[in-house]
Every structure is written in structure tokens, then in C-alpha cells.
Coordinates of C-alpha atoms in Angstrom, one line a residue:
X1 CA 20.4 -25.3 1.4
X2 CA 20.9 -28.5 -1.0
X3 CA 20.1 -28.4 -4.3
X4 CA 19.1 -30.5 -7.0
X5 CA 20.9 -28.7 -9.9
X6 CA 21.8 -30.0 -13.6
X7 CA 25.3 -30.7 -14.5
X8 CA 25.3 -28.1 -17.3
X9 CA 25.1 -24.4 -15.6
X10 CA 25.1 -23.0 -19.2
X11 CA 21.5 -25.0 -19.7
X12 CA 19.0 -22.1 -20.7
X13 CA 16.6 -22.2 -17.5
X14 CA 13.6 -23.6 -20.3
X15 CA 15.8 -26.5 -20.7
X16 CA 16.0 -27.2 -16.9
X17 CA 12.1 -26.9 -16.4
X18 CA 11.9 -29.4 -19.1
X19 CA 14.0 -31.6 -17.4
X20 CA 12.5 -31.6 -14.2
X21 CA 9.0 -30.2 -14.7
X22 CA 7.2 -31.5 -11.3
X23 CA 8.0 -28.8 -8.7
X24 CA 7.1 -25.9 -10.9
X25 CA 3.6 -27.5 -12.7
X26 CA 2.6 -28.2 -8.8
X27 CA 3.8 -24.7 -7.4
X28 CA 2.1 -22.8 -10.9
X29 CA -1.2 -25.3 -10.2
X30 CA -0.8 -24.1 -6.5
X31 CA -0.5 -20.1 -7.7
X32 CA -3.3 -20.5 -9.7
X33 CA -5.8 -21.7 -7.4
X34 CA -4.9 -18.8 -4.9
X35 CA -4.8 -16.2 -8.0
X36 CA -8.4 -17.7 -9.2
X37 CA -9.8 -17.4 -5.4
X38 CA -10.2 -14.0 -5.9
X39 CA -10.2 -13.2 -9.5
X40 CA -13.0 -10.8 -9.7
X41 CA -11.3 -8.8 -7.4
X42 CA -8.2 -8.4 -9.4
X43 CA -9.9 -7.7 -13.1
X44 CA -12.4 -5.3 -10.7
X45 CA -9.6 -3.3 -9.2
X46 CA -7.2 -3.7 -12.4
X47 CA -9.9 -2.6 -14.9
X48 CA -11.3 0.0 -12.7
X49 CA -7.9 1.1 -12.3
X50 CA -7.4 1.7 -16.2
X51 CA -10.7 3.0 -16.5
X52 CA -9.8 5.6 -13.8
X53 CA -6.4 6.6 -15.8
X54 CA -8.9 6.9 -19.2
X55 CA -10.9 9.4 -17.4
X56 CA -8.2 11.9 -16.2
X57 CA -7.1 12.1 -20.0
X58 CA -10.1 14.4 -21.9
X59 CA -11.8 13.1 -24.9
X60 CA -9.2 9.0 -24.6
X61 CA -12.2 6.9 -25.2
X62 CA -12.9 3.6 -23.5
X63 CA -13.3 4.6 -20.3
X64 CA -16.4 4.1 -19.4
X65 CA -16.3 0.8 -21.2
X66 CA -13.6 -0.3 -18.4
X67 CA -15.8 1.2 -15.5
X68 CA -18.7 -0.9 -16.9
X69 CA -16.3 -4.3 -17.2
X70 CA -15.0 -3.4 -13.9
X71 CA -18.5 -3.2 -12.2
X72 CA -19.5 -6.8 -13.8
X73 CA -16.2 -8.6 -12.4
X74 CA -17.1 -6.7 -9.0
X75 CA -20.9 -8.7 -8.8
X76 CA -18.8 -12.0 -9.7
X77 CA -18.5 -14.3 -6.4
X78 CA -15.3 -14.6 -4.7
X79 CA -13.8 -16.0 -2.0
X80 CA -13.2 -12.6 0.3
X81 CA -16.4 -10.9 -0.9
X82 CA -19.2 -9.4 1.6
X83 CA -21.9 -11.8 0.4
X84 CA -19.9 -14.8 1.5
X85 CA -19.6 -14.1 4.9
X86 CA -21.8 -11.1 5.6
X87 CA -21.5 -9.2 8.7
X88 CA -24.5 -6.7 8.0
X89 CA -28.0 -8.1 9.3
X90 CA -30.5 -7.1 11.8
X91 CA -31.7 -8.1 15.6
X92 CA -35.3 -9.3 15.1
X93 CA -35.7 -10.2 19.0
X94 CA -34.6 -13.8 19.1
X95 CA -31.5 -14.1 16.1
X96 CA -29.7 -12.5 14.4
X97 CA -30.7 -12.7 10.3
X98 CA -28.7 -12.2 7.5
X99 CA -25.4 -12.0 8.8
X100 CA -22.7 -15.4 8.6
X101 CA -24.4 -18.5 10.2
X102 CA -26.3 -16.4 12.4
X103 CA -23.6 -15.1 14.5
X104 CA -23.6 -11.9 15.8
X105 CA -21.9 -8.9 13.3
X106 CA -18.6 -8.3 15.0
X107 CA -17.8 -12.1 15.1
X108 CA -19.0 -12.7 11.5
X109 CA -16.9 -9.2 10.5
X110 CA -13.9 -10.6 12.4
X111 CA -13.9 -14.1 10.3
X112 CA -14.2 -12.3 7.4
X113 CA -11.3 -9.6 8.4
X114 CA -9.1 -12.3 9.4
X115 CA -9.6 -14.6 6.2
X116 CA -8.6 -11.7 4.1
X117 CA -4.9 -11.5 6.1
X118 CA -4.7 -15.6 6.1
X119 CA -5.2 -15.3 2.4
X120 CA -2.9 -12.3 1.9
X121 CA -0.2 -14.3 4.2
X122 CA -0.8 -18.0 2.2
X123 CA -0.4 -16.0 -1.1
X124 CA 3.0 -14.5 -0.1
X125 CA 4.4 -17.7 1.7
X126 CA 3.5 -19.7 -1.3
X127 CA 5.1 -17.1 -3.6
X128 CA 7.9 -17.6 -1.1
X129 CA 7.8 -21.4 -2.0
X130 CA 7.9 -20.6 -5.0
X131 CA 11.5 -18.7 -4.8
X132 CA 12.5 -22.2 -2.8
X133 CA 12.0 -24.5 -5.3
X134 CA 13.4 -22.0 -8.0
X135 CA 17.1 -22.0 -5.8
X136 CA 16.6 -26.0 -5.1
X137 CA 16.0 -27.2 -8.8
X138 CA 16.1 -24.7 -11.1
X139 CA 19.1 -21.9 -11.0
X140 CA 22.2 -22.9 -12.5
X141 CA 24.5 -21.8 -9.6
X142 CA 25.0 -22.6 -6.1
X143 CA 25.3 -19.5 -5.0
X144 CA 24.4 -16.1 -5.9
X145 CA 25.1 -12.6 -3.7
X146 CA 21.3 -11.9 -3.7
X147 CA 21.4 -15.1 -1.1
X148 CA 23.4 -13.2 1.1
X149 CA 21.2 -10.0 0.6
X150 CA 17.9 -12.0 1.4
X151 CA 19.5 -14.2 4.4
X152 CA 20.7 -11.2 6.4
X153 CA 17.3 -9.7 5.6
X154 CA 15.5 -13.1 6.9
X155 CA 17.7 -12.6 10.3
X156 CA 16.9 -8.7 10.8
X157 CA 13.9 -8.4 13.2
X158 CA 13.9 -4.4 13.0
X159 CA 13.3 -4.6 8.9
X160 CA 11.1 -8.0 9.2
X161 CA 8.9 -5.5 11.7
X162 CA 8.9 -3.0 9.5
X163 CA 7.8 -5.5 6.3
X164 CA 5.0 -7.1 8.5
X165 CA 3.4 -3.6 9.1
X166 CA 4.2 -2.5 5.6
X167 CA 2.0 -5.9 4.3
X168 CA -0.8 -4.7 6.8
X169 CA -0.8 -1.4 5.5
X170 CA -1.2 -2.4 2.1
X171 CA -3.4 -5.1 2.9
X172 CA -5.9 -3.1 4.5
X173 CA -5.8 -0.4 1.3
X174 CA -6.1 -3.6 -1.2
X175 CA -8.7 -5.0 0.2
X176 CA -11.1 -1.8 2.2
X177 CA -14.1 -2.7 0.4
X178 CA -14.2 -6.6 2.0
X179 CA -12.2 -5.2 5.6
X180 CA -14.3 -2.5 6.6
X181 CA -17.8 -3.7 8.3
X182 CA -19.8 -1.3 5.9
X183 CA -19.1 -0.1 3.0
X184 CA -17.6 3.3 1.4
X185 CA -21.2 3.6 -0.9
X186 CA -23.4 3.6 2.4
X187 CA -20.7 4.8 4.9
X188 CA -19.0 8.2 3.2
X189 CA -20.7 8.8 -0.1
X190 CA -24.4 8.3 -0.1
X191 CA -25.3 7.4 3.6
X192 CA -29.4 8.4 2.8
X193 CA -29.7 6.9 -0.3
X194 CA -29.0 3.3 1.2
X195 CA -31.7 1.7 4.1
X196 CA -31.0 -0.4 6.8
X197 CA -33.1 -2.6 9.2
X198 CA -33.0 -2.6 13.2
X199 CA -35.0 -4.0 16.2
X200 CA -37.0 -1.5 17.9
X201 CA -36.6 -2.3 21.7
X202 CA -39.2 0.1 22.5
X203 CA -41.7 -1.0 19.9
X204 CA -39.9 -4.9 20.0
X205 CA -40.6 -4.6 16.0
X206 CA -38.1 -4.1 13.1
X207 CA -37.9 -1.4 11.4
X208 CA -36.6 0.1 7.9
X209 CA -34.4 3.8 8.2
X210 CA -31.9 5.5 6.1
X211 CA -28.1 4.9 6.9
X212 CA -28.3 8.3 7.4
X213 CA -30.2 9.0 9.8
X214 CA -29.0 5.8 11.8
X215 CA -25.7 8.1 11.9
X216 CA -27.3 10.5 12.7
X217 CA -27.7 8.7 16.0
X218 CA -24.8 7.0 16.7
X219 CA -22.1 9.8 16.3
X220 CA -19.7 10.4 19.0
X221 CA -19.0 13.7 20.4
X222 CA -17.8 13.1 23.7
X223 CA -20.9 13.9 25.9
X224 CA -23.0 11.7 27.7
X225 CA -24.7 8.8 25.6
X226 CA -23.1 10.8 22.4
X227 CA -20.1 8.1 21.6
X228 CA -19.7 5.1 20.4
X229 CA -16.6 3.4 20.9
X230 CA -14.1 0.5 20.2
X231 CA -15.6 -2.7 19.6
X232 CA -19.2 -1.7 20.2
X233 CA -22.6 -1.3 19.0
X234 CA -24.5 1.1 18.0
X235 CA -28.5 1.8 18.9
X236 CA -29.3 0.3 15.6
X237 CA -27.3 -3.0 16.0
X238 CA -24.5 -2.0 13.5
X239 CA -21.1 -3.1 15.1
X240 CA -18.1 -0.6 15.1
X241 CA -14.4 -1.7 15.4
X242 CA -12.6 1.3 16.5
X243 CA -16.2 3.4 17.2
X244 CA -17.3 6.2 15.0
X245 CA -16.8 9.5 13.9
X246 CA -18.5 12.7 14.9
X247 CA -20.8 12.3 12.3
X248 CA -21.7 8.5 13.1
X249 CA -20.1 7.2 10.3
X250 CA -17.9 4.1 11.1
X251 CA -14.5 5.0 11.7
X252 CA -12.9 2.0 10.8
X253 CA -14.2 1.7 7.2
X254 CA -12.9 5.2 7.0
X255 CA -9.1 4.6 7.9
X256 CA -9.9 1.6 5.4
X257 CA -10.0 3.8 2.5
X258 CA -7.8 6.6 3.8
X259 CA -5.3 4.0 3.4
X260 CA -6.2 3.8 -0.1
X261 CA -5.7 7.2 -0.9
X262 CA -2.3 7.7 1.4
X263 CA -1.0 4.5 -0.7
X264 CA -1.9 5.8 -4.1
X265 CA -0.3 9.3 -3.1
X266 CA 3.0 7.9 -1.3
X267 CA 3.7 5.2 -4.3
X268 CA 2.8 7.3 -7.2
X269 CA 4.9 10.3 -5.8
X270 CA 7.7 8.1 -5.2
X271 CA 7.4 6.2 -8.6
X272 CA 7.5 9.5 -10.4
X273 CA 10.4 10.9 -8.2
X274 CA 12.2 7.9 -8.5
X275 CA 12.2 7.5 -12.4
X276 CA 13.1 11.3 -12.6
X277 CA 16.2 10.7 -9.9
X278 CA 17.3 7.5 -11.4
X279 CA 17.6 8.7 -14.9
X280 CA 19.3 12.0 -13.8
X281 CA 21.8 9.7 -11.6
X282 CA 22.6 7.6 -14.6
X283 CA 23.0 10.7 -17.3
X284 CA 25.3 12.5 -14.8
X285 CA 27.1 9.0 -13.5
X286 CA 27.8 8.6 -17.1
X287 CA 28.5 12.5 -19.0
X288 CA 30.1 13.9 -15.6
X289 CA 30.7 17.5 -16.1
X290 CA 28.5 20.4 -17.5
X291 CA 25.9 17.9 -17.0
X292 CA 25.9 17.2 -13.3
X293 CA 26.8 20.5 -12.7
X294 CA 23.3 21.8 -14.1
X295 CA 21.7 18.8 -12.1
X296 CA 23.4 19.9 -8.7
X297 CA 22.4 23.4 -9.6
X298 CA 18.7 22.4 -10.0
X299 CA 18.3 19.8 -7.0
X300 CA 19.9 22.9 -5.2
X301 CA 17.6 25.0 -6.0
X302 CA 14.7 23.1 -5.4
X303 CA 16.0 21.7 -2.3
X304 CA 16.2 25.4 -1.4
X305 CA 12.5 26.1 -1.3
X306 CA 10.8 25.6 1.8
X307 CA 8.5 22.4 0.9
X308 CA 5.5 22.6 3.1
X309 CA 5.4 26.2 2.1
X310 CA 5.8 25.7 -1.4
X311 CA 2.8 22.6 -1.4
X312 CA 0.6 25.2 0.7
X313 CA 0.7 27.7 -2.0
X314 CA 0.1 25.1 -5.1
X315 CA -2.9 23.6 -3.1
X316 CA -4.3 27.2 -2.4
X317 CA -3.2 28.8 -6.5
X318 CA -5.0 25.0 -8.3
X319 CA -8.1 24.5 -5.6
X320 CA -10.2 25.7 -8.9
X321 CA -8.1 24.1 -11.5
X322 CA -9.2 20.8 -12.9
X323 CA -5.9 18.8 -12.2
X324 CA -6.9 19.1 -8.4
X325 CA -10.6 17.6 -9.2
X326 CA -8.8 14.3 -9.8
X327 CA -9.0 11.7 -7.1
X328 CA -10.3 14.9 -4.4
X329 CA -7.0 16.2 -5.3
X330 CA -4.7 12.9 -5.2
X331 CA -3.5 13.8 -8.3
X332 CA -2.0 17.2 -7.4
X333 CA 0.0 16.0 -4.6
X334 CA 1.2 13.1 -6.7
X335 CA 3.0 15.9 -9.1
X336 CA 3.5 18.0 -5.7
X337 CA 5.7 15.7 -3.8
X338 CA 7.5 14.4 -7.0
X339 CA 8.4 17.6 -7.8
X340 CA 9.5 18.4 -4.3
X341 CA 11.5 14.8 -3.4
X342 CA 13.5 13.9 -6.7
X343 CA 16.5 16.1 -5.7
X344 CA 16.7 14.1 -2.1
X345 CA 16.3 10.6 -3.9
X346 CA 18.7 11.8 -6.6
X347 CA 21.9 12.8 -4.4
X348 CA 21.0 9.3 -2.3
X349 CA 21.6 7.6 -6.1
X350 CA 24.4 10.2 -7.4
X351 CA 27.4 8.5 -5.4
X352 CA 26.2 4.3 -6.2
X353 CA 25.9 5.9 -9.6
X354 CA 29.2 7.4 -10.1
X355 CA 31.3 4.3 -8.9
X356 CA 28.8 1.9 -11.1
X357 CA 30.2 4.6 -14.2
X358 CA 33.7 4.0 -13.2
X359 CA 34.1 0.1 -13.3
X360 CA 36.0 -2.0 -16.3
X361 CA 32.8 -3.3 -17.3
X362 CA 31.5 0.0 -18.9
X363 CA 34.6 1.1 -20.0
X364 CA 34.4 -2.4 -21.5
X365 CA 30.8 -1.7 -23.1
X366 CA 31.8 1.7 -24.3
X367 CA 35.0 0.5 -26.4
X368 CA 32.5 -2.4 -28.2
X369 CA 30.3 0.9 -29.1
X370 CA 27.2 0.0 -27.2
X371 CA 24.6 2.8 -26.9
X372 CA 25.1 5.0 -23.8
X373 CA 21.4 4.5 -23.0
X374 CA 22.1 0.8 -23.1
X375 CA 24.7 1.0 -20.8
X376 CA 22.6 2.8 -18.7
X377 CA 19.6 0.5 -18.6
X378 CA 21.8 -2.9 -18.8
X379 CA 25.0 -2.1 -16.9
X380 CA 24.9 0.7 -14.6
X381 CA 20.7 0.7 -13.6
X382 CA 20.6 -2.9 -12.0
X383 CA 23.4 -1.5 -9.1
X384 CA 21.5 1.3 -7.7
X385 CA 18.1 0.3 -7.9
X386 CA 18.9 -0.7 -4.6
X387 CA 19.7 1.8 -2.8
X388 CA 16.7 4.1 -4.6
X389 CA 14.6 1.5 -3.3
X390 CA 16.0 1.9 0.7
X391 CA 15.5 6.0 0.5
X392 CA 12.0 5.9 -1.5
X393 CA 10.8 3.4 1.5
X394 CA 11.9 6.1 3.7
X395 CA 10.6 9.3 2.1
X396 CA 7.2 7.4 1.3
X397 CA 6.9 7.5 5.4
X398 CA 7.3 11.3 5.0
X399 CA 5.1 11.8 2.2
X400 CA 2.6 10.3 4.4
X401 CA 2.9 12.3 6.6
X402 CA 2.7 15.5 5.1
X403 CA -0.3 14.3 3.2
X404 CA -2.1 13.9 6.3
X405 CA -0.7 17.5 7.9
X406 CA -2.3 19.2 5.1
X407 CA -5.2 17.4 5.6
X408 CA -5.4 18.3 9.0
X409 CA -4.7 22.4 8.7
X410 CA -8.0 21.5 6.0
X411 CA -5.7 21.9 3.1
X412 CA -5.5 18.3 2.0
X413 CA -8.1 15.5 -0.1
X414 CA -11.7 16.9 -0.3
X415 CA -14.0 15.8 1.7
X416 CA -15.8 13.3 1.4
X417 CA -13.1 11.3 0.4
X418 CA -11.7 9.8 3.8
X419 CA -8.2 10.7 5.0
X420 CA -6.4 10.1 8.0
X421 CA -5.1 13.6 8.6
X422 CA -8.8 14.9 8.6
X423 CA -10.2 12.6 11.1
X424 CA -7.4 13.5 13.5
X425 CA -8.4 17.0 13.0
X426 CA -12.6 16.6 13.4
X427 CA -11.7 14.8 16.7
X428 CA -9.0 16.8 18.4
X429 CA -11.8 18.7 20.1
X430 CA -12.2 15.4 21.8
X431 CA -8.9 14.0 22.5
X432 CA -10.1 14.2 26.2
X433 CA -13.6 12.8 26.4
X434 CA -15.2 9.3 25.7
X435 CA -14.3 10.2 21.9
X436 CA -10.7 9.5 22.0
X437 CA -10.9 7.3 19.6
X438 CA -11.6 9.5 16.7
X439 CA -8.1 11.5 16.7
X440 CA -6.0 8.6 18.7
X441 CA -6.2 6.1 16.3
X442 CA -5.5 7.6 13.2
X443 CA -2.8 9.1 14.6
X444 CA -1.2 5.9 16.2
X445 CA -1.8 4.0 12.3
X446 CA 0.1 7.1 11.1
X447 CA 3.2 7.1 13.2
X448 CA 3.1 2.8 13.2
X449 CA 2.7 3.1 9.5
X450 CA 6.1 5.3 8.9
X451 CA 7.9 3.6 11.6
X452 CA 7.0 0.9 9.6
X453 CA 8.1 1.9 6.2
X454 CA 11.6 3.5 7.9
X455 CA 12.0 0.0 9.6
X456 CA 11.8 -1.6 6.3
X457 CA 14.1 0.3 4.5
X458 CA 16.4 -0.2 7.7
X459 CA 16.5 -3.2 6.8
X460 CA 17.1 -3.5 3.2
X461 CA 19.6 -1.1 3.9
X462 CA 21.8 -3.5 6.3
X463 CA 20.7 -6.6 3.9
X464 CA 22.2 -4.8 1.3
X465 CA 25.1 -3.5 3.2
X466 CA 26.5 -5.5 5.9
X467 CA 29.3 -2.8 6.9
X468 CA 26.5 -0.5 7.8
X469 CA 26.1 1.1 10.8
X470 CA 23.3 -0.8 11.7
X471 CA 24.2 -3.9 10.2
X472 CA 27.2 -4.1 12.3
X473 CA 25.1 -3.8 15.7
X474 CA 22.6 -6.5 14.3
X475 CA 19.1 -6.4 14.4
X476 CA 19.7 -4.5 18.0
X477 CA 21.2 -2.0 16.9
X478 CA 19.4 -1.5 13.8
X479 CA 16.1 -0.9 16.0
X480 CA 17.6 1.4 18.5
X481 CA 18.9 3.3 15.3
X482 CA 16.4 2.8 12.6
X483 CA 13.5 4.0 13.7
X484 CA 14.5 7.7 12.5
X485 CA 15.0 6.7 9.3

């Protein structure tokens, strides 16, 4: 790649924007306009998220004072809200009204689906750019070994799989209140306190009835006229990607916000298991001795117990403590799985760790009299994060998982909050009738979804390592051999 780089490599990165200011005012101007697109959405879901967090600590004020802010920045227009290209509207006989220029729901629902992933994709290739023209103008050397790291991952088709469906994923749990053709309000929570128009072929008159009861008559249950299926309608002209439950309720907007909830789970189990592993791997990598022995004991230990057993009993002992009220339970197997993966992520961290503590450079550190915790954070942290970030990808997959096992044995998130796992086990007693669709399609986004994530750490593994195993078969090899993470 040629470069456009100032004479001095010592010139504080401040002094090279000055210098050259174009690219990055155009690139930031660019950011901005893609960041200020959807704006509401971001204060709605960040200020809603902190509201949230207020909540689960008794008696922290200001709580409902974010839930409130959050409500006002969620009326706000935006670029990927409902009300700009609505998909929900009525047949009166001759048009369609109120949905997107008149079209009929499933092509205004698809514009609107797809213009959330062409937005999702233009603001990640322009944060892309954005790395560009920060190599091309503005980084003192030539060449750095994160280059390497990102070029092999550029060229490995197993891990750029994985990443695509990884950016799905979290699309579709980002943005389920604009994805899903209804929303979670009318669809899950309060289907009969929300009404709904439809035409009346037998009348040829439109009429008012509670989402409800328009359920009520489009559930599938594998009989007869008793299903509705992929990419139909039902009787009261509500279109349904992937059909609907047993229980009428679109199925689609569902797996929408079970995505949420497996997200917040997977990531906030991991993040807590790998802050607990990475400071363990640094305090033994750096005292050795009585104090990785006690570690090794304890990951031993709990690596001893048998986990799904161990999760079953918590869920059954805390079903009537408050801690498993949060989030339908979220909460509980946040702490749950934490508790349960920290040894695994800690022994993948323990070896990088140890030969980090060995090198001249802390040796070097420790003779100036630096703090040992600021050898840990500045000089021994940035060389494993790596690798804690190639085994968390791959136990998030498995989290997932077992988040949606306990769901299905009924042992899971509460109803009514939606959860893969649970709509694989309400439709198992149709796998073979017209309702397929209930149970085989949550359990295909499942197993796509941790191939996914164990493709993805595949490949940051190889991009990281090149003497690998699967590095040294390519991107061939590291598909045939990825996949089981």
C-alpha cells in the first residue's frame, strides 16, 4: 500500500493531522452524517440501556429519568424507523393504505429490512475507510505486525464467513424493533391491548379487531388451514416472513428479539469471564508459585463440576429469588456461565501469559521499579488479549447454546420474553406437518449462528498465528477444521 507519510516518525500523531488535515475532516464529516442518520436510535438504546442497569441496583436513583429520556429520543425521526417506511396497513378492496407508497406489506417490510443491513454495511466499510486513510497519511511507520494480522485475516474465507454471519447476528439483535414486521409491544407483550384493521372479504368492509384475537386466527398448528407459513399472509392481511407461532404471533419478530436476549447473555457472560480469566492469567503469569497453584486448584475444581447440572440446580434453588426477575432471568445466567467458563478461558490465557512474564522487557520494567499492576495492564495485557478474544468467540457459540437447551427442557428466560430454545420446543410437536417452520428455523439460526462465531475465531486464530494448524492449510483447511471450534 503507498503511503503519504511525514519525514519525522517521532511527530506526535496531532502534529501529522495538522499537517495534512483533509482526509480525516472529510472521513469525520462522512462518520458523522452516518452516526447522525440514526441518532435517536443510539441515545434510545444507550439511555435505555443505563436506565435498565439503574433499575437492577435498589433504591440508585435516576432511573426512571433515563427510561423517560430514552422514550423521547425513541419518538424522534430517523432514518431506519417504522414510520418511515411502514409495512403495517390494511386491504381496503382496491389499495393498500398506510403502508410505504402503497406497496403491498412484505415488499415495503423487505425495503425497510434491507436498508437497515445496507446501512449497517456502509457504516462499517466507511469505518473501514477510515483505518485506510489512517495507514496512508497518518501512522508514522510503514509497517506494523497488526498489517500482517489483518491481511491474512482479509484473505481467510472460513473466518470472513464466520464475521459476515456474526454482523447479521448482531445486526438483527441491534436493530429488532425496525427488522421485525410488527412489533415486540403488539406481537409478545400486550397483543389485546393494541387494534388492527383488515378487509372483510365476506362483508367487503374494513374492520377494527384486537392483535389478539387476529392471532388467535392465524396460529399454526399443523392441521388443515391451521398454519401459516414462510413468506405469507395471514387472514387479516398481516405478512409473515418465516410464518408464525402456535400462538399466531409472528415468528420472525420473535427470533428478532430472541437474538437480543442470546446477545446480551453470550457477551455479558463472556465479558465477565473474561475480565476474571485475564486478571488471574496476569497475577499468576507474574507471582508464579503459591499463587498459580491456588488458581489451578480452583479452575480444577470448578472445571470438575458437571456444568449443565450445576446451571439446572441454580435455575431451579433462585426461580423465586429477585436476581432471576431481572431481564426474565438474563441476569442469572449472566453470573451462571461466568462462573462456570472463566477456568476454560483462563488456562487458554495461562501459557501467552507466562511467556509475556518471561521477556527482557518486564524484567526491564521491574528493575526501573514500575508497579506490578502497571506491568500488568501496560506490558504483559496487550499480548494476550488476543488470544482471550479467539476462545471467548468460541465459548460465546456454546453459551448460546446452552441458553437455548435450558430454554427448551422449560428451564430458561420466562416467558413472554422470546427465546430461541423455547420456540424450538413449542413446535417440536410439529416438526412433521405444514408447521415446520416453528422448530426448523430457530434451530438452523442456532447452529448457523455458532458456526458462525467458531468460524470467526477460526479465523483470528490463523490471522494471529500463521504456524497454526489451520493457517498452514489456508482458508481450506481452516474450514474443513474450524467448524468444531
Amino acid at each position: 500500500m503507498e503511503t503519504e507519510l511525514t519525514d519525522d516518525i517521532d511527530q506526535p500523531l496531532r502534529d501529522r493531522l495538522k499537517a495534512h488535515p483533509r482526509p480525516a475532516l472529510l472521513w469525520a464529516a462522512g462518520l458523522c452524517v452516518l452516526l447522525l442518520l440514526e441518532g435517536p436510535t443510539y441515545l434510545d438504546g444507550l439511555l435505555g440501556a443505563i436506565g435498565a442497569g439503574l433499575a437492577l441496583l435498589p433504591g440508585a436513583p435516576g432511573a426512571e429519568a433515563f427510561a423517560s429520556a430514552s422514550a423521547f429520543f425513541s419518538e424522534l425521526p430517523h432514518l431506519l424507523s417504522r414510520e418511515l417506511v411502514p409495512n403495517r396497513g390494511y386491504y381496503d378492496g382496491s389499495a393498500w393504505q398506510g403502508t410505504f407508497l402503497g406497496l403491498e406489506p412484505k415488499y415495503a417490510w423487505l425495503i425497510r429490512f434491507l436498508l437497515v443491513y445496507a446501512y449497517v454495511a456502509a457504516l462499517l466499510g466507511w469505518l473501514w475507510y477510515g483505518y485506510v486513510l489512517f495507514r496512508r497519511h497518518y501512522r508514522a511507520a510503514n509497517w506494523t505486525p497488526t498489517d500482517d494480522v489483518i491481511d491474512r485475516l482479509r484473505s481467510h474465507y472460513w473466518g470472513l464467513f464466520g464475521l459476515a454471519v456474526v454482523v447479521f447476528f448482531i445486526t438483527m439483535a441491534a436493530f429488532a424493533p425496525v427488522v421485525g414486521p410488527t412489533t415486540a409491544e403488539e406481537n409478545i407483550e400486550g397483543p389485546y391491548s393494541h387494534d388492527m384493521k383488515y378487509y372483510n372479504e365476506d362483508t367487503e368492509t374494513v374492520e377494527t379487531i384486537t392483535i389478539g384475537e387476529a392471532n388467535l386466527g392465524s396460529a399454526s398448528r399443523g392441521s388443515g388451514d391451521s398454519n401459516v407459513g414462510i413468506w405469507s399472509y395471514d387472514d387479516f392481511g398481516r405478512f409473515h416472513p418465516v410464518g408464525t407461532l402456535v400462538s399466531g404471533k409472528d415468528l420472525f419478530t420473535f427470533l428478532a428479539f430472541g437474538a437480543r436476549v442470546s446477545l446480551f447473555i453470550g457477551l455479558g457472560s463472556m465479558a465477565i469471564a473474561g475480565f476474571i480469566a485475564t486478571t488471574l492469567a496476569l497475577v499468576t503469569a507474574y507471582y508464579k508459585g503459591v499463587t498459580d497453584l491456588i488458581v489451578v486448584l480452583t479452575s480444577d475444581s470448578v472445571q470438575a463440576m458437571p456444568a449443565l447440572l450445576l446451571v439446572i440446580l441454580a435455575t431451579v434453588v433462585f426461580r423465586n429469588h429477585w436476581i432471576a426477575e431481572l431481564y426474565s432471568g438474563a441476569m442469572l445466567f449472566i453470573l451462571l456461565f461466568a462462573l462456570i467458563r472463566w477456568p476454560g478461558l483462563w488456562r487458554a490465557v495461562r501459557g501467552p501469559a507466562l511467556q509475556v512474564g518471561e521477556q527482557e522487557w518486564v524484567d526491564a520494567a521491574k528493575s526501573y521499579g514500575q508497579r506490578p499492576t502497571v506491568i500488568m495492564r501496560k506490558h504483559m495485557a496487550p499480548y494476550i488479549l488476543g488470544y482471550l478474544l479467539v476462545y471467548a468467540s468460541l465459548t460465546l457459540g456454546g453459551v448460546i447454546i446452552s441458553v437455548s437447551a435450558l430454554s427448551f427442557l422449560g428451564l430458561g428466560i420466562t416467558a413472554p420474553t422470546p427465546e430461541w430454545g423455547r420456540a424450538i420446543n413449542i413446535g417440536q410437536q410439529y416438526i412433521a406437518s405444514q408447521s415446520w417452520h416453528i422448530s426448523l428455523i430457530p434451530g438452523i439460526l442456532i447452529t448457523l449462528v455458532v458456526t458462525g462465531f467458531n468460524a470467526f475465531s477460526d479465523g483470528i486464530r490463523d490471522a494471529i498465528d500463521p504456524q497454526s494448524e489451520g493457517a498452514e492449510g489456508g482458508a481450506t483447511g481452516a474450514a474443513a477444521g474450524g467448524g468444531g471450534g
